[in-house]
mmCIF file with all atom_site columns, C-alpha atoms in Angstrom:
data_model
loop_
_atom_site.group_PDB
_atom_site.id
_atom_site.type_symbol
_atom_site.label_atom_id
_atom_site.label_alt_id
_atom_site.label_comp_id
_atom_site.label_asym_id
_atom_site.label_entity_id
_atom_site.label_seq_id
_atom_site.pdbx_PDB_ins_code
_atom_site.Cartn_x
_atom_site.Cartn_y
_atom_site.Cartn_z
_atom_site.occupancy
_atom_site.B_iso_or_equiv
_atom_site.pdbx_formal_charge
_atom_site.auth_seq_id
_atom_site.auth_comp_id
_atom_site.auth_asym_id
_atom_site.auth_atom_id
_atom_site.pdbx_PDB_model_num
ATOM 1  C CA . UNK A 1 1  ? -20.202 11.999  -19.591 1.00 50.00 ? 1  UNK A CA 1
ATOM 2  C CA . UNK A 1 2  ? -19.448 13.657  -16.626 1.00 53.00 ? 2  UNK A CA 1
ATOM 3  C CA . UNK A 1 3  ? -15.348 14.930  -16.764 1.00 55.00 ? 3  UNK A CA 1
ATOM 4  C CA . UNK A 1 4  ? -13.317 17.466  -14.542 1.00 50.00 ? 4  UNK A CA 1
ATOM 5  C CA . UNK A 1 5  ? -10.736 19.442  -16.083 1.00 51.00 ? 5  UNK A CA 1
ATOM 6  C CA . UNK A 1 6  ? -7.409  19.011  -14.612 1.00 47.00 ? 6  UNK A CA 1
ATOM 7  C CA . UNK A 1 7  ? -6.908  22.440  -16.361 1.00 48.00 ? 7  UNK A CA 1
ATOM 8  C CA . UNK A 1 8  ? -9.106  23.797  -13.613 1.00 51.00 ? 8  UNK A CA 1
ATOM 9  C CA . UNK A 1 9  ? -7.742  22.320  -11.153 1.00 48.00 ? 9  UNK A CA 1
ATOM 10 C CA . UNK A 1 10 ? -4.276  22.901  -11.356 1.00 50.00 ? 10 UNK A CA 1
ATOM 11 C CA . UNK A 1 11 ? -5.250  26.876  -12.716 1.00 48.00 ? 11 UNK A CA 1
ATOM 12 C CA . UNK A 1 12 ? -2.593  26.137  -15.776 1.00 48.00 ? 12 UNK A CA 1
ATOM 13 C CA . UNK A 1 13 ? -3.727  26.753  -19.315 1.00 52.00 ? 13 UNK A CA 1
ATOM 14 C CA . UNK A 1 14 ? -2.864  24.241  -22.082 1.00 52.00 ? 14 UNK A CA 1
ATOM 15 C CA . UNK A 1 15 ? -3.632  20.997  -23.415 1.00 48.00 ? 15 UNK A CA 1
ATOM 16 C CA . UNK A 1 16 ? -4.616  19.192  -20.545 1.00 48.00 ? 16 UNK A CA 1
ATOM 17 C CA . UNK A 1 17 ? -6.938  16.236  -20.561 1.00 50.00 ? 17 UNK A CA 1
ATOM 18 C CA . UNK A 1 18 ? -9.897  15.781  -18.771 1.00 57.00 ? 18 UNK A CA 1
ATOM 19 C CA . UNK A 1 19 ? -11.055 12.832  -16.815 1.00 67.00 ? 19 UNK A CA 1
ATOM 20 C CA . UNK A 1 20 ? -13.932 10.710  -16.516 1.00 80.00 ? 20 UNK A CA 1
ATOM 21 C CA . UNK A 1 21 ? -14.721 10.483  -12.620 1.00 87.00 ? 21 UNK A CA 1
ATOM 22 C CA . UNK A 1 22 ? -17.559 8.874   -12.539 1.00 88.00 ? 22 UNK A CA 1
ATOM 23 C CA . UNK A 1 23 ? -15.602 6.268   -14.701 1.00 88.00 ? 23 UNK A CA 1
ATOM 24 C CA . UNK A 1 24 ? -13.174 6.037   -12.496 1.00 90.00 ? 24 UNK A CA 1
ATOM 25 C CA . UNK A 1 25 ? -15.251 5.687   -9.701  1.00 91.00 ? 25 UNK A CA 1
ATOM 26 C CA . UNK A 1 26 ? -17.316 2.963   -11.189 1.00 92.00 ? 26 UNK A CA 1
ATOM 27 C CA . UNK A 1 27 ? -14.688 0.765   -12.641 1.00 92.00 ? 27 UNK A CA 1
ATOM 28 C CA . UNK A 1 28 ? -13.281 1.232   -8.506  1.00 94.00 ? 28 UNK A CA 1
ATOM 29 C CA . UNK A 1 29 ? -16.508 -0.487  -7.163  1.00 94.00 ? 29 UNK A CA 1
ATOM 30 C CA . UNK A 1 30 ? -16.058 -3.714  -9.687  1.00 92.00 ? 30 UNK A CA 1
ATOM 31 C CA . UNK A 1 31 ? -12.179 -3.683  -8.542  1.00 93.00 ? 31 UNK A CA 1
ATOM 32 C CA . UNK A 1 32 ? -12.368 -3.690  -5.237  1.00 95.00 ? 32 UNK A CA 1
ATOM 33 C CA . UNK A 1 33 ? -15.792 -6.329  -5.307  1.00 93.00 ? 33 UNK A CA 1
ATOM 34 C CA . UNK A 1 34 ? -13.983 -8.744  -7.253  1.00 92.00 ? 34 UNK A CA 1
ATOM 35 C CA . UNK A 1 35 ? -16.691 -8.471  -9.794  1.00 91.00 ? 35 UNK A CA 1
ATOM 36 C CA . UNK A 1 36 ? -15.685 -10.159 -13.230 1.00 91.00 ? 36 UNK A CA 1
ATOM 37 C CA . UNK A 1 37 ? -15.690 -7.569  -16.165 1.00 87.00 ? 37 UNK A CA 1
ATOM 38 C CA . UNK A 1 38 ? -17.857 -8.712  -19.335 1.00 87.00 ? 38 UNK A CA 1
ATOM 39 C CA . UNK A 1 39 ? -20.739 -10.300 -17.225 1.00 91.00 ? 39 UNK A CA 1
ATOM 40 C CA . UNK A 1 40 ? -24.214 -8.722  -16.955 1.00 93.00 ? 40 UNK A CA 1
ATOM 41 C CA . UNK A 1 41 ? -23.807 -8.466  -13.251 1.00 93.00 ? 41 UNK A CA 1
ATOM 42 C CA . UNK A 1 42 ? -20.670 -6.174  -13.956 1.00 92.00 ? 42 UNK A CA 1
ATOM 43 C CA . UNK A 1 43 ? -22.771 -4.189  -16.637 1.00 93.00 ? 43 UNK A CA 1
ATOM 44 C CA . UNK A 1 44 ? -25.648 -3.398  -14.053 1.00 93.00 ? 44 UNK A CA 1
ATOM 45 C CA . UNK A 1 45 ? -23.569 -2.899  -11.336 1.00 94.00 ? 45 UNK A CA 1
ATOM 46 C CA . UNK A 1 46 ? -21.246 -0.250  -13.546 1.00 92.00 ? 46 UNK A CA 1
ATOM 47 C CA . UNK A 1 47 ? -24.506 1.504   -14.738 1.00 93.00 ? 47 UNK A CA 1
ATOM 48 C CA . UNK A 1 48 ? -25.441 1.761   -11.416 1.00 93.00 ? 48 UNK A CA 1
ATOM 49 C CA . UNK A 1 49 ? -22.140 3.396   -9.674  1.00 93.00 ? 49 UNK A CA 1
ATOM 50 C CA . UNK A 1 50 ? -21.713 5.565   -12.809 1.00 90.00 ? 50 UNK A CA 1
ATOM 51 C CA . UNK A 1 51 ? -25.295 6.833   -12.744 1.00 90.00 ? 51 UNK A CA 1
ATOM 52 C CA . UNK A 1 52 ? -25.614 7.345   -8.997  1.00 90.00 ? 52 UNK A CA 1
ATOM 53 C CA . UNK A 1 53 ? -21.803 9.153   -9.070  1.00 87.00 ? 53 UNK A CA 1
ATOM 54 C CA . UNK A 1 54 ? -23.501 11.668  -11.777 1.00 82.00 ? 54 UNK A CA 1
ATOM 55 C CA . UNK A 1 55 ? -26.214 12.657  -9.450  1.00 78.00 ? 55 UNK A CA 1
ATOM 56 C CA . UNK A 1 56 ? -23.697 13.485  -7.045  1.00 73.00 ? 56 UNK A CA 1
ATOM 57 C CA . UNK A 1 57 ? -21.147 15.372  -8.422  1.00 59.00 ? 57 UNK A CA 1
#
């Protein structure tokens, strides 16, 4: 799983939690194409973002 640490980010030290971008970002693409969670469609099409995102970053 592909996280960035907000610890890093913000240069403070502590207990801060990371976050899945590529989660994010994939869960974003089924939002905002009104694709219906729990189908197969939304399964490939999740796979796909989250995949492609990890490539990237």
């Amino acid at each position: 799983m592909k996280t960035l640490s907000l610890e890093k980010m913000e240069g403070v030290e502590g207990g801060m939690p990371t976050i899945d971008i590529c989660g994010i970002l994939a869960w974003a693409v089924l939002v905002s194409n009104d694709i219906p969670f729990g189908t197969v469609e939304a399964v490939i099409i999740f796979e796909l973002a989250y995949n492609s995102c990890l490539y990237q970053y």
